[in-house]
Amino acid sequence: AQSVSQHNHHVILSEAASLELGCNYSYGGTVNLFWYVQYPGQHLQLLLKYFSGDPLVKGIKGFEAEFIKSKFSFNLRKPSVQWSDTAEYFCAVMANQAGTALIFGKGTTLSVSS
Amino acid sequence: DAGVIQSPRHEVTEMGQEVTLRCKPISGHDYLFWYRQTMMRGLELLIYFNNNVPIDDSGMPEDRFSAKMPNASFSTLKIQPSEPRDSAVYFCASSWTNSGNTIYFGEGSWLTVV
């Protein structure tokens, strides 16, 4: 079964700082990878996803993530964060086969101060 | 598209009472998922259905929890009897086999058991 590990529980940054949130997964086969964001009091929204092809994927709001297969990693990055990026970020993995579900990491809370 | 619709949005109930959470997936989606979110455990997959049939219920914490999907447009998650430790946000999500495994979440049902 697949599992996801997010290294940082809480990250605190000032506006304009660069962001990198770590995510590693455990699964021997082909996977689909996702980052979801949850703004305070809201539901989860898809930031970006990787299925195949270019390992560097770009998502909404200036976020991007790089899939490094040899490291089983899918880190999320943003060159310059804004106060409005304050939220909880979830990395998720799904085995690339029918009948499997999305498994989430425990999330990283990002706090951005203005 | 109306998105995944959950009800109730908020519920406060007394320990021992039965709680029923409801979900209407996006029309045409053939997968439905129930997740639970708590501070301690993050997002946990409880159960998921494919074409109304439960595929994996290994995440259901105990016999007090049950889920049904009587038809393609409706699912329930029931807790009987409820306990304070069941307090959490319960998310329903749905996806379509041909949507590239992208899962769409409802806004969640915030349950407090006192």
Short mmCIF file of C-alpha atoms in Angstrom, two decimals:
data_model
loop_
_atom_site.label_atom_id
_atom_site.label_comp_id
_atom_site.label_asym_id
_atom_site.label_seq_id
_atom_site.Cartn_x
_atom_site.Cartn_y
_atom_site.Cartn_z
CA ALA A 1 0.00 0.00 0.00
CA GLN A 2 1.12 3.50 -0.67
CA SER A 3 1.96 6.07 2.00
CA VAL A 4 2.97 9.72 2.04
CA SER A 5 5.33 11.60 4.32
CA GLN A 6 5.43 15.37 4.62
CA HIS A 7 8.53 16.53 6.43
CA ASN A 8 7.41 19.87 7.75
CA HIS A 9 4.49 20.18 10.10
CA HIS A 10 4.50 23.96 10.29
CA VAL A 11 6.39 26.45 8.15
CA ILE A 12 6.52 30.16 8.92
CA LEU A 13 7.69 32.60 6.26
CA SER A 14 7.67 36.28 5.54
CA GLU A 15 6.07 37.58 2.38
CA ALA A 16 8.30 37.31 -0.70
CA ALA A 17 10.29 34.45 0.79
CA SER A 18 10.70 31.31 -1.26
CA LEU A 19 8.85 28.16 -0.31
CA GLU A 20 9.67 24.50 -0.60
CA LEU A 21 7.54 21.85 1.08
CA GLY A 22 8.85 18.34 1.13
CA CYS A 23 6.86 15.25 0.20
CA ASN A 24 8.02 11.67 -0.11
CA TYR A 25 5.91 8.70 -0.98
CA SER A 26 6.26 5.00 -0.59
CA TYR A 27 5.04 2.74 -3.37
CA GLY A 28 6.81 0.39 -5.73
CA GLY A 29 4.74 0.98 -8.82
CA THR A 30 3.62 3.86 -10.97
CA VAL A 31 1.89 6.65 -9.13
CA ASN A 32 -0.08 9.78 -9.70
CA LEU A 33 0.90 12.65 -7.39
CA PHE A 34 -1.08 15.62 -6.17
CA TRP A 35 -0.85 18.70 -4.02
CA TYR A 36 -4.02 20.03 -2.46
CA VAL A 37 -4.46 23.25 -0.52
CA GLN A 38 -6.95 23.96 2.25
CA TYR A 39 -7.49 27.60 3.15
CA PRO A 40 -8.77 28.29 6.67
CA GLY A 41 -12.33 27.05 7.04
CA GLN A 42 -12.55 25.77 3.50
CA HIS A 43 -12.43 22.45 1.70
CA LEU A 44 -9.52 20.99 -0.20
CA GLN A 45 -8.70 22.36 -3.61
CA LEU A 46 -6.36 20.89 -6.18
CA LEU A 47 -3.17 22.88 -6.64
CA LEU A 48 -1.45 20.68 -9.18
CA LYS A 49 -1.00 17.08 -10.23
CA TYR A 50 1.50 14.84 -11.95
CA PHE A 51 0.52 11.82 -14.03
CA SER A 52 3.30 11.44 -16.58
CA GLY A 53 5.61 13.38 -18.87
CA ASP A 54 7.50 16.46 -17.75
CA PRO A 55 8.39 15.92 -14.09
CA LEU A 56 8.13 19.64 -13.41
CA VAL A 57 4.47 20.53 -13.18
CA LYS A 58 3.00 23.95 -12.78
CA GLY A 59 -0.19 24.61 -10.90
CA ILE A 60 -2.37 27.49 -9.94
CA LYS A 61 -1.23 30.61 -8.10
CA GLY A 62 2.40 30.29 -9.11
CA PHE A 63 3.02 26.93 -7.46
CA GLU A 64 5.05 24.19 -9.06
CA ALA A 65 6.24 20.75 -8.05
CA GLU A 66 8.98 18.47 -9.27
CA PHE A 67 8.67 14.70 -9.39
CA ILE A 68 12.00 12.99 -8.76
CA LYS A 69 11.38 9.31 -9.26
CA SER A 70 14.73 8.17 -7.87
CA LYS A 71 14.01 9.97 -4.61
CA PHE A 72 10.29 9.12 -4.47
CA SER A 73 9.74 12.83 -3.95
CA PHE A 74 7.28 15.44 -5.12
CA ASN A 75 8.25 18.71 -3.47
CA LEU A 76 6.12 21.80 -3.78
CA ARG A 77 7.74 25.15 -4.54
CA LYS A 78 6.86 28.78 -4.96
CA PRO A 79 9.49 31.46 -5.56
CA SER A 80 7.75 34.23 -3.64
CA VAL A 81 4.93 33.59 -1.18
CA GLN A 82 2.12 35.97 -0.35
CA TRP A 83 0.11 36.43 2.80
CA SER A 84 -2.84 34.85 0.99
CA ASP A 85 -0.89 31.60 0.67
CA THR A 86 -1.44 30.97 4.37
CA ALA A 87 -3.12 27.58 4.37
CA GLU A 88 -2.58 23.90 4.93
CA TYR A 89 -0.95 21.96 2.12
CA PHE A 90 -1.44 18.26 1.53
CA CYS A 91 0.61 15.98 -0.64
CA ALA A 92 -1.25 12.93 -1.92
CA VAL A 93 -0.46 9.82 -3.91
CA MET A 94 -2.55 7.38 -5.84
CA ALA A 95 -1.35 4.16 -7.42
CA ASN A 96 -1.79 4.35 -11.16
CA GLN A 97 -4.27 1.53 -11.44
CA ALA A 98 -8.00 1.23 -11.37
CA GLY A 99 -9.74 0.88 -8.07
CA THR A 100 -7.28 2.72 -5.85
CA ALA A 101 -7.86 5.72 -3.62
CA LEU A 102 -5.96 8.91 -2.90
CA ILE A 103 -3.78 8.70 0.19
CA PHE A 104 -2.79 11.94 1.90
CA GLY A 105 0.16 13.05 3.94
CA LYS A 106 -0.55 14.67 7.29
CA GLY A 107 -0.27 18.14 5.86
CA THR A 108 1.98 21.16 6.32
CA THR A 109 0.63 24.37 7.76
CA LEU A 110 2.08 27.42 6.07
CA SER A 111 1.88 30.75 7.86
CA VAL A 112 2.95 33.81 5.89
CA SER A 113 3.43 37.09 7.70
CA SER A 114 3.06 40.39 5.89
CA ASP B 1 -21.53 21.96 -12.04
CA ALA B 2 -22.74 21.94 -8.46
CA GLY B 3 -19.74 20.06 -7.11
CA VAL B 4 -19.83 17.54 -4.30
CA ILE B 5 -22.59 18.45 -1.88
CA GLN B 6 -22.45 17.48 1.77
CA SER B 7 -24.92 17.92 4.59
CA PRO B 8 -25.07 18.95 7.29
CA ARG B 9 -22.26 21.48 7.18
CA HIS B 10 -22.09 21.63 10.95
CA GLU B 11 -23.49 19.34 13.59
CA VAL B 12 -23.22 19.31 17.33
CA THR B 13 -24.58 16.24 19.03
CA GLU B 14 -24.47 14.55 22.38
CA MET B 15 -22.46 11.45 23.05
CA GLY B 16 -24.46 8.33 22.32
CA GLN B 17 -26.61 9.86 19.62
CA GLU B 18 -26.72 8.63 16.07
CA VAL B 19 -25.14 10.88 13.45
CA THR B 20 -25.83 10.64 9.74
CA LEU B 21 -23.73 12.54 7.24
CA ARG B 22 -24.88 12.81 3.64
CA CYS B 23 -23.14 13.25 0.35
CA LYS B 24 -24.18 13.85 -3.23
CA PRO B 25 -21.28 13.27 -5.61
CA ILE B 26 -20.76 15.09 -8.86
CA SER B 27 -23.11 13.72 -11.48
CA GLY B 28 -21.46 11.07 -13.60
CA HIS B 29 -18.68 10.31 -11.16
CA ASP B 30 -18.23 6.63 -10.44
CA TYR B 31 -15.98 6.82 -7.38
CA LEU B 32 -17.00 8.18 -4.00
CA PHE B 33 -14.71 8.60 -1.01
CA TRP B 34 -15.22 9.42 2.65
CA TYR B 35 -12.32 11.04 4.50
CA ARG B 36 -11.98 12.20 8.09
CA GLN B 37 -9.75 15.11 9.09
CA THR B 38 -8.43 15.67 12.60
CA MET B 39 -5.51 17.63 13.98
CA MET B 40 -3.84 14.51 15.28
CA ARG B 41 -4.22 12.22 12.29
CA GLY B 42 -4.62 14.54 9.33
CA LEU B 43 -6.73 13.25 6.46
CA GLU B 44 -7.67 9.61 6.77
CA LEU B 45 -9.45 7.60 4.12
CA LEU B 46 -12.39 5.84 5.74
CA ILE B 47 -14.04 4.05 2.84
CA TYR B 48 -14.57 4.36 -0.87
CA PHE B 49 -17.05 3.09 -3.42
CA ASN B 50 -16.88 2.34 -7.11
CA ASN B 51 -20.19 2.17 -8.94
CA ASN B 52 -21.97 2.12 -5.58
CA VAL B 53 -20.03 -0.91 -4.35
CA PRO B 54 -17.68 -0.54 -1.35
CA ILE B 55 -14.14 -1.28 -2.49
CA ASP B 56 -12.11 -0.72 0.65
CA ASP B 57 -13.49 -0.05 4.11
CA SER B 58 -10.32 -0.84 6.02
CA GLY B 59 -10.11 2.75 7.19
CA MET B 60 -13.41 2.65 9.03
CA PRO B 61 -12.33 2.97 12.66
CA GLU B 62 -14.78 0.58 14.25
CA ASP B 63 -18.19 -1.02 14.03
CA ARG B 64 -19.87 2.16 15.15
CA PHE B 65 -19.16 3.54 11.69
CA SER B 66 -21.06 2.42 8.62
CA ALA B 67 -21.40 3.79 5.10
CA LYS B 68 -23.84 3.10 2.32
CA MET B 69 -24.30 4.13 -1.25
CA PRO B 70 -27.78 3.08 -2.32
CA ASN B 71 -27.47 4.76 -5.70
CA ALA B 72 -25.03 6.71 -7.85
CA SER B 73 -26.11 10.08 -6.51
CA PHE B 74 -26.22 9.55 -2.76
CA SER B 75 -24.13 8.20 0.07
CA THR B 76 -24.37 8.26 3.84
CA LEU B 77 -21.85 7.87 6.62
CA LYS B 78 -23.43 6.89 9.91
CA ILE B 79 -21.97 6.86 13.40
CA GLN B 80 -23.95 5.01 16.05
CA PRO B 81 -23.42 5.61 18.90
CA SER B 82 -21.28 8.72 18.57
CA GLU B 83 -18.41 9.50 20.93
CA PRO B 84 -16.44 12.71 21.61
CA ARG B 85 -13.40 11.29 19.83
CA ASP B 86 -15.44 11.18 16.63
CA SER B 87 -15.35 14.97 16.52
CA ALA B 88 -13.73 15.85 13.21
CA VAL B 89 -14.39 17.21 9.76
CA TYR B 90 -15.75 14.55 7.44
CA PHE B 91 -15.13 15.08 3.75
CA CYS B 92 -16.84 13.38 0.90
CA ALA B 93 -15.14 13.36 -2.47
CA SER B 94 -15.84 11.94 -5.89
CA SER B 95 -14.01 11.21 -9.09
CA TRP B 96 -14.58 9.77 -12.51
CA THR B 97 -12.49 6.96 -13.93
CA ASN B 98 -11.72 9.00 -17.00
CA SER B 99 -10.92 12.22 -15.15
CA GLY B 100 -7.32 11.25 -14.61
CA ASN B 101 -7.80 10.30 -11.00
CA THR B 102 -8.51 13.88 -9.97
CA ILE B 103 -10.67 13.87 -6.88
CA TYR B 104 -13.10 16.67 -6.09
CA PHE B 105 -13.97 17.39 -2.49
CA GLY B 106 -17.10 18.62 -0.82
CA GLU B 107 -16.96 21.39 1.74
CA GLY B 108 -17.02 18.97 4.63
CA SER B 109 -19.28 18.22 7.56
CA TRP B 110 -17.94 19.62 10.83
CA LEU B 111 -19.01 17.23 13.59
CA THR B 112 -18.71 17.98 17.28
CA VAL B 113 -19.75 15.32 19.78
CA VAL B 114 -20.09 16.60 23.34
#
